[in-house]
Amino acid sequence: MQDVAQRVGVSAATVSLALAGSDRISPATRTRVEEAARAMGYRPHVGARALRTDSTRTIGLVVSDVANPFFAELAGEIQRAAARKSYSIVLCNSDEDARRQDDYLSSLLAGRQVDGTIVVPTAAMTPGLQQAAAGAAKMVLLDRPVEVTGRGAAARHLAKCPIVRSDARAALDEVAELLSSLGHRRIGIIAPPLQTQVGQERRDVLREALLRRGVPPRGITVVEGDFRQDSGVTAVHRLMARRQPPTAIFAADGLMAVGALKGLRAANIRVPQDVSLVGFDDAPWFDLFDPPMTSVAQPIGALAVAAVDAMVALLTGEPAHSAHPACHLVRRGSCGEATTDDPGGATPAPTRKRQSPQR
């Protein structure tokens, strides 16, 4: 810093203020300091700055599975949204392992490596989340809520943590309308883990929407998955082995949808001629499948911006708000009319029509 100051002809304090973006320094001087710092390869010492300002300008991001296309894209959007506010991101992958998630939380928060953490919980509650809350850690819960129980300090703190997650109700209602209008009365649901709130919600919201449209309760079969591709394959095998297998399947997660498609193909079951298929967490390459997959798309950009905004608000002492941007259904070619008799008494369709691609 002294070298930069000598080169520009100002004090070291001026260099420090200029590189911190202080409005006490004129734009002309700030520009001269920044140009000299770049030319000399000078970078402020992050650790020293954190000690002085009590801020690292760094946010932790703990995602549940970085191999999941949804979380990979979401992490990228969060990094870009944080950069626009001059924050860096430390990315940790819990790999759907609650113990690993808690280890990351402890490391990030106890060592003050980050100012706060955006976390996708692997479970409804874990000891690490409770410990972080007991220490009043600044946290934003992303995609999956947690179960807050008790009346202690940790429970009160968790109850105040902003929750950023999409609202899938309207999109799932549209899924029910699409499948019921195509004559499907036997529908399989591959649900996320049912001990999680997101798993229960996606199952229950779709089930209720189907029942309102006349699909009989006995025509709806739920098989639990685990957010992984292999569980989608296993679930399809279980569904199609039933005495009256479904004519349509909804896989409530992107990787499970891919697994469902693999399982159907392995069994020589055609999509959509034999079984219609709807996925979740629409991926950029879902339209490259044959046929292209109909899927519920989450508003990834809006989720990222809302999560970063909530975290920055926590860090700056401003009101931090939860957000629930809406999902939407992307209609492609993986759904067709039901062509078999079923318990609900649906009339077999005389001809098969492929669903025209549209948003």
Coordinates of C-alpha atoms in Angstrom, one line a residue:
M1 CA 0.0 0.0 0.0
Q2 CA 2.9 2.3 0.8
D3 CA 4.4 1.6 -2.7
V4 CA 1.1 2.5 -4.4
A5 CA 0.8 5.7 -2.3
Q6 CA 4.3 6.7 -3.2
R7 CA 3.7 6.1 -6.9
V8 CA 0.4 8.2 -6.9
G9 CA 1.7 10.8 -4.5
V10 CA -0.9 10.4 -1.8
S11 CA -1.0 8.9 1.7
A12 CA -1.5 5.2 2.5
A13 CA -4.8 6.1 4.1
T14 CA -6.0 7.6 0.9
V15 CA -5.0 4.4 -1.0
S16 CA -7.0 2.4 1.5
L17 CA -10.1 4.6 1.3
A18 CA -9.9 4.7 -2.5
L19 CA -9.7 0.9 -2.9
A20 CA -12.6 0.5 -0.4
G21 CA -14.7 2.8 -2.6
S22 CA -15.1 5.5 0.0
D23 CA -17.0 8.6 -1.2
R24 CA -14.4 10.7 0.8
I25 CA -12.0 10.3 -2.1
S26 CA -12.6 12.1 -5.4
P27 CA -13.3 10.1 -8.5
A28 CA -10.2 11.3 -10.1
T29 CA -8.0 10.3 -7.2
R30 CA -9.8 6.9 -6.9
T31 CA -9.1 6.2 -10.6
R32 CA -5.4 7.1 -10.3
V33 CA -5.1 4.8 -7.2
E34 CA -6.9 1.9 -8.9
E35 CA -4.8 2.2 -12.1
A36 CA -1.6 2.3 -10.1
A37 CA -2.7 -0.8 -8.0
R38 CA -3.5 -2.7 -11.1
A39 CA -0.2 -1.8 -12.8
M40 CA 1.8 -2.8 -9.7
G41 CA -0.2 -6.0 -9.1
Y42 CA -1.3 -4.8 -5.6
R43 CA -4.3 -6.6 -4.0
P44 CA -5.6 -5.7 -0.5
H45 CA -4.9 -8.4 2.1
V46 CA -8.4 -10.0 2.7
G47 CA -7.6 -11.3 6.1
A48 CA -6.2 -8.0 7.4
R49 CA -9.2 -6.1 5.9
A50 CA -11.6 -8.6 7.6
L51 CA -9.9 -7.9 11.0
R52 CA -10.2 -4.1 10.5
T53 CA -13.7 -4.0 9.1
D54 CA -15.2 -7.1 10.7
S55 CA -16.3 -8.2 7.2
T56 CA -14.8 -10.6 4.6
R57 CA -17.1 -9.6 1.8
T58 CA -17.6 -13.3 1.3
I59 CA -20.8 -15.4 1.5
G60 CA -20.9 -19.2 2.0
L61 CA -23.1 -21.3 -0.3
V62 CA -23.8 -24.8 0.8
V63 CA -25.8 -26.7 -1.9
S64 CA -27.1 -30.2 -1.5
D65 CA -25.8 -31.7 -4.8
V66 CA -23.6 -29.7 -7.2
A67 CA -24.0 -32.5 -9.7
N68 CA -27.7 -31.8 -9.9
P69 CA -28.2 -29.5 -13.0
F70 CA -30.6 -27.3 -11.1
F71 CA -28.2 -26.6 -8.2
A72 CA -25.3 -26.2 -10.6
E73 CA -27.1 -23.5 -12.5
L74 CA -28.4 -21.9 -9.4
A75 CA -24.9 -21.7 -7.9
G76 CA -23.7 -20.0 -11.0
E77 CA -26.5 -17.4 -10.9
I78 CA -25.9 -16.8 -7.2
Q79 CA -22.2 -16.2 -7.8
R80 CA -23.0 -13.6 -10.5
A81 CA -25.6 -11.9 -8.3
A82 CA -23.2 -11.7 -5.4
A83 CA -20.4 -10.3 -7.7
R84 CA -22.7 -7.5 -8.7
K85 CA -22.8 -6.5 -5.1
S86 CA -19.0 -6.9 -4.6
Y87 CA -19.3 -10.2 -2.7
S88 CA -17.4 -13.4 -3.3
I89 CA -18.9 -16.9 -2.9
V90 CA -17.4 -20.0 -1.2
L91 CA -19.2 -23.0 -2.6
C92 CA -19.6 -26.2 -0.6
N93 CA -21.3 -29.4 -1.8
S94 CA -22.9 -31.4 0.9
D95 CA -23.8 -34.2 -1.5
E96 CA -27.2 -34.8 0.2
D97 CA -25.2 -35.7 3.3
A98 CA -26.5 -34.0 6.5
R99 CA -23.3 -34.6 8.4
R100 CA -21.1 -33.1 5.6
Q101 CA -23.5 -30.1 5.5
D102 CA -23.0 -29.5 9.2
D103 CA -19.3 -29.8 8.9
Y104 CA -19.2 -27.1 6.3
L105 CA -21.5 -24.9 8.3
S106 CA -19.2 -25.2 11.4
S107 CA -16.1 -24.6 9.3
L108 CA -17.5 -21.6 7.5
L109 CA -19.1 -19.9 10.4
A110 CA -16.9 -20.8 13.4
G111 CA -13.8 -19.6 11.6
R112 CA -15.4 -16.4 10.3
Q113 CA -14.4 -17.4 6.8
V114 CA -17.6 -15.9 5.5
D115 CA -20.0 -13.2 6.7
G116 CA -23.0 -15.4 6.3
T117 CA -24.3 -18.5 4.6
I118 CA -26.9 -19.4 2.0
V119 CA -27.8 -23.1 2.6
V120 CA -29.9 -25.7 0.9
P121 CA -30.8 -27.9 3.8
T122 CA -30.3 -31.7 3.3
A123 CA -32.9 -32.5 5.9
A124 CA -35.8 -30.8 7.8
M125 CA -33.4 -30.2 10.7
T126 CA -29.8 -31.1 11.6
P127 CA -27.6 -30.5 14.7
G128 CA -25.4 -28.1 12.6
L129 CA -28.3 -25.9 11.6
Q130 CA -29.4 -25.8 15.3
Q131 CA -25.9 -24.9 16.4
A132 CA -25.6 -22.2 13.7
A133 CA -28.9 -20.7 14.8
A134 CA -27.9 -20.9 18.5
G135 CA -24.9 -18.7 17.5
A136 CA -27.1 -16.3 15.7
A137 CA -25.4 -17.0 12.4
K138 CA -26.6 -15.0 9.4
M139 CA -28.3 -17.6 7.2
V140 CA -30.7 -17.7 4.3
L141 CA -32.5 -21.0 3.7
L142 CA -32.7 -21.8 0.0
D143 CA -35.1 -24.1 -1.9
R144 CA -35.9 -26.3 1.1
P145 CA -37.4 -25.0 4.4
V146 CA -36.6 -26.5 7.8
E147 CA -38.8 -27.6 10.7
V148 CA -38.6 -25.1 13.6
T149 CA -39.6 -26.7 16.9
G150 CA -39.2 -25.5 20.5
R151 CA -39.1 -22.0 22.0
G152 CA -35.3 -21.6 22.6
A153 CA -33.0 -19.0 21.1
A154 CA -32.1 -21.3 18.2
A155 CA -35.7 -21.9 17.2
R156 CA -36.5 -18.1 17.4
H157 CA -33.5 -17.3 15.2
L158 CA -34.4 -20.0 12.6
A159 CA -37.9 -18.7 12.5
K160 CA -36.6 -15.3 11.5
C161 CA -34.2 -16.6 8.8
P162 CA -35.3 -15.6 5.3
I163 CA -36.6 -18.5 3.2
V164 CA -36.1 -18.3 -0.6
R165 CA -37.9 -21.0 -2.6
S166 CA -40.1 -21.3 -5.6
D167 CA -43.9 -21.6 -5.5
A168 CA -44.9 -24.6 -7.6
R169 CA -48.6 -24.7 -6.8
A170 CA -49.8 -23.1 -10.1
A171 CA -47.4 -25.1 -12.2
L172 CA -48.4 -28.4 -10.5
D173 CA -52.1 -27.5 -11.0
E174 CA -51.3 -27.0 -14.7
V175 CA -49.6 -30.5 -14.7
A176 CA -52.8 -32.0 -13.3
E177 CA -54.9 -30.2 -15.9
L178 CA -52.7 -31.3 -18.7
L179 CA -52.7 -35.0 -17.7
S180 CA -56.4 -35.2 -16.8
S181 CA -57.4 -33.4 -20.0
L182 CA -55.4 -36.1 -21.9
G183 CA -57.5 -38.8 -20.3
H184 CA -55.0 -40.1 -17.8
R185 CA -56.6 -41.7 -14.7
R186 CA -53.7 -43.8 -13.5
I187 CA -50.8 -41.5 -12.6
G188 CA -47.6 -42.3 -10.8
I189 CA -45.8 -39.7 -8.7
I190 CA -42.1 -40.1 -8.0
A191 CA -41.7 -37.9 -5.0
P192 CA -38.6 -36.4 -3.3
P193 CA -37.9 -37.8 0.2
L194 CA -41.1 -37.6 2.1
Q195 CA -39.5 -36.6 5.4
T196 CA -38.7 -33.3 3.7
Q197 CA -41.3 -30.5 3.3
V198 CA -40.6 -30.1 -0.4
G199 CA -41.3 -33.8 -0.9
Q200 CA -44.6 -33.7 0.9
E201 CA -45.7 -30.5 -0.8
R202 CA -45.0 -31.7 -4.4
R203 CA -46.8 -34.9 -3.7
D204 CA -49.8 -33.4 -1.9
V205 CA -50.3 -30.4 -4.2
L206 CA -50.3 -32.5 -7.3
R207 CA -52.4 -35.2 -5.7
E208 CA -55.1 -32.8 -4.6
A209 CA -55.1 -31.1 -8.0
L210 CA -55.6 -34.5 -9.7
L211 CA -58.5 -35.4 -7.3
R212 CA -60.3 -32.1 -8.1
R213 CA -60.2 -33.1 -11.7
G214 CA -61.8 -36.5 -11.2
V215 CA -58.8 -38.7 -11.0
P216 CA -59.8 -41.5 -8.5
P217 CA -57.7 -41.9 -5.4
R218 CA -56.8 -45.5 -6.2
G219 CA -55.5 -44.3 -9.6
I220 CA -52.7 -42.2 -7.9
T221 CA -49.6 -44.1 -6.9
V222 CA -46.7 -42.4 -5.0
V223 CA -43.2 -43.9 -4.9
E224 CA -40.5 -42.1 -2.9
G225 CA -37.2 -41.2 -4.4
D226 CA -34.1 -39.5 -3.1
F227 CA -33.2 -36.7 -5.6
R228 CA -30.9 -39.1 -7.4
Q229 CA -31.1 -40.5 -10.9
D230 CA -31.0 -44.1 -9.8
S231 CA -34.0 -43.6 -7.6
G232 CA -36.0 -42.5 -10.6
V233 CA -35.0 -45.8 -12.4
T234 CA -36.0 -47.9 -9.4
A235 CA -39.3 -46.0 -9.0
V236 CA -40.3 -46.6 -12.6
H237 CA -39.6 -50.3 -12.3
R238 CA -41.9 -50.4 -9.2
L239 CA -44.6 -48.4 -10.9
M240 CA -44.6 -50.3 -14.2
A241 CA -44.6 -53.7 -12.3
R242 CA -48.1 -52.9 -10.8
R243 CA -51.1 -55.0 -12.0
Q244 CA -52.5 -51.8 -13.5
P245 CA -49.4 -49.6 -14.2
P246 CA -49.8 -45.8 -14.7
T247 CA -50.4 -44.3 -18.1
A248 CA -48.6 -41.1 -16.9
I249 CA -45.7 -40.4 -14.6
F250 CA -44.7 -37.2 -12.8
A251 CA -41.1 -37.2 -11.5
A252 CA -40.8 -34.3 -9.0
D253 CA -37.1 -33.7 -9.5
G254 CA -34.8 -33.2 -12.5
L255 CA -32.4 -36.1 -11.9
M256 CA -35.2 -38.4 -10.9
A257 CA -37.0 -37.5 -14.2
V258 CA -33.9 -38.4 -16.2
G259 CA -33.8 -41.7 -14.2
A260 CA -37.5 -42.3 -15.0
L261 CA -36.9 -41.8 -18.7
K262 CA -33.9 -44.3 -18.5
G263 CA -36.0 -46.8 -16.7
L264 CA -38.8 -46.6 -19.3
R265 CA -36.4 -47.0 -22.2
A266 CA -34.7 -50.0 -20.5
A267 CA -38.2 -51.6 -20.3
N268 CA -38.9 -50.8 -23.9
I269 CA -41.8 -48.5 -22.9
R270 CA -42.3 -45.7 -25.4
V271 CA -42.8 -42.1 -24.4
P272 CA -45.4 -40.7 -25.0
Q273 CA -47.1 -43.6 -26.9
D274 CA -47.2 -45.9 -23.9
V275 CA -46.6 -43.6 -21.0
S276 CA -46.6 -39.8 -20.7
L277 CA -43.8 -38.3 -18.6
V278 CA -43.5 -34.9 -16.8
G279 CA -40.4 -33.8 -15.0
F280 CA -39.4 -31.1 -12.6
D281 CA -36.4 -28.6 -12.5
D282 CA -36.4 -28.1 -16.2
A283 CA -32.8 -28.4 -17.6
P284 CA -31.5 -26.6 -20.7
W285 CA -31.0 -30.0 -22.4
F286 CA -34.5 -31.4 -21.6
D287 CA -35.6 -30.2 -25.1
L288 CA -32.9 -32.4 -26.7
F289 CA -34.5 -35.6 -25.5
D290 CA -36.5 -37.7 -28.0
P291 CA -39.3 -36.7 -27.3
P292 CA -38.4 -33.4 -25.6
M293 CA -39.5 -33.6 -22.0
T294 CA -42.4 -31.6 -20.5
S295 CA -41.2 -30.2 -17.2
V296 CA -41.9 -27.7 -14.4
A297 CA -39.2 -24.9 -14.6
Q298 CA -38.0 -23.2 -11.5
P299 CA -37.2 -19.4 -11.7
I300 CA -33.5 -19.9 -11.1
G301 CA -32.5 -16.3 -11.8
A302 CA -35.1 -14.9 -9.5
L303 CA -34.2 -17.3 -6.8
A304 CA -30.5 -16.4 -7.0
V305 CA -31.2 -12.6 -6.8
A306 CA -33.6 -13.0 -4.0
A307 CA -31.2 -15.2 -1.9
V308 CA -28.3 -12.7 -2.4
D309 CA -30.5 -9.7 -1.7
A310 CA -31.8 -11.3 1.5
M311 CA -28.2 -12.2 2.6
V312 CA -26.9 -8.7 1.9
A313 CA -29.8 -7.2 3.8
L314 CA -28.9 -9.4 6.8
L315 CA -25.3 -8.3 6.6
T316 CA -26.1 -4.6 6.4
G317 CA -28.7 -4.6 9.1
E318 CA -31.6 -3.9 6.7
P319 CA -35.0 -5.8 6.6
A320 CA -34.4 -9.2 5.0
H321 CA -37.3 -10.7 3.2
S322 CA -38.3 -14.2 2.2
A323 CA -39.3 -14.7 -1.5
H324 CA -41.4 -17.3 -3.4
P325 CA -41.2 -16.6 -7.2
A326 CA -43.5 -18.8 -9.2
C327 CA -42.6 -21.9 -11.3
H328 CA -44.1 -22.4 -14.7
L329 CA -44.8 -25.5 -16.9
V330 CA -42.8 -25.9 -20.1
R331 CA -44.9 -28.1 -22.5
R332 CA -43.0 -30.3 -24.9
G333 CA -43.6 -33.6 -26.6
S334 CA -43.4 -36.2 -23.7
C335 CA -47.2 -36.2 -23.0
G336 CA -49.9 -37.8 -25.1
E337 CA -53.4 -39.0 -24.7
A338 CA -54.1 -42.1 -22.6
T339 CA -55.0 -45.1 -24.8
T340 CA -55.9 -47.8 -22.2
D341 CA -58.9 -48.4 -20.1
D342 CA -58.4 -47.6 -16.4
P343 CA -60.2 -47.8 -13.1
G344 CA -61.5 -44.3 -13.4
G345 CA -63.5 -45.1 -16.4
A346 CA -61.7 -42.8 -18.9
T347 CA -62.8 -43.3 -22.4
P348 CA -59.9 -44.6 -24.6
A349 CA -58.7 -42.0 -27.0
P350 CA -59.4 -42.9 -30.6
T351 CA -56.2 -41.4 -31.8
R352 CA -52.9 -40.4 -30.3
K353 CA -51.9 -36.7 -30.5
R354 CA -48.5 -35.6 -29.6
Q355 CA -48.3 -32.5 -27.4
S356 CA -47.2 -29.5 -29.4
P357 CA -44.1 -27.8 -28.0
Q358 CA -45.1 -24.5 -26.4
R359 CA -44.4 -22.6 -23.2

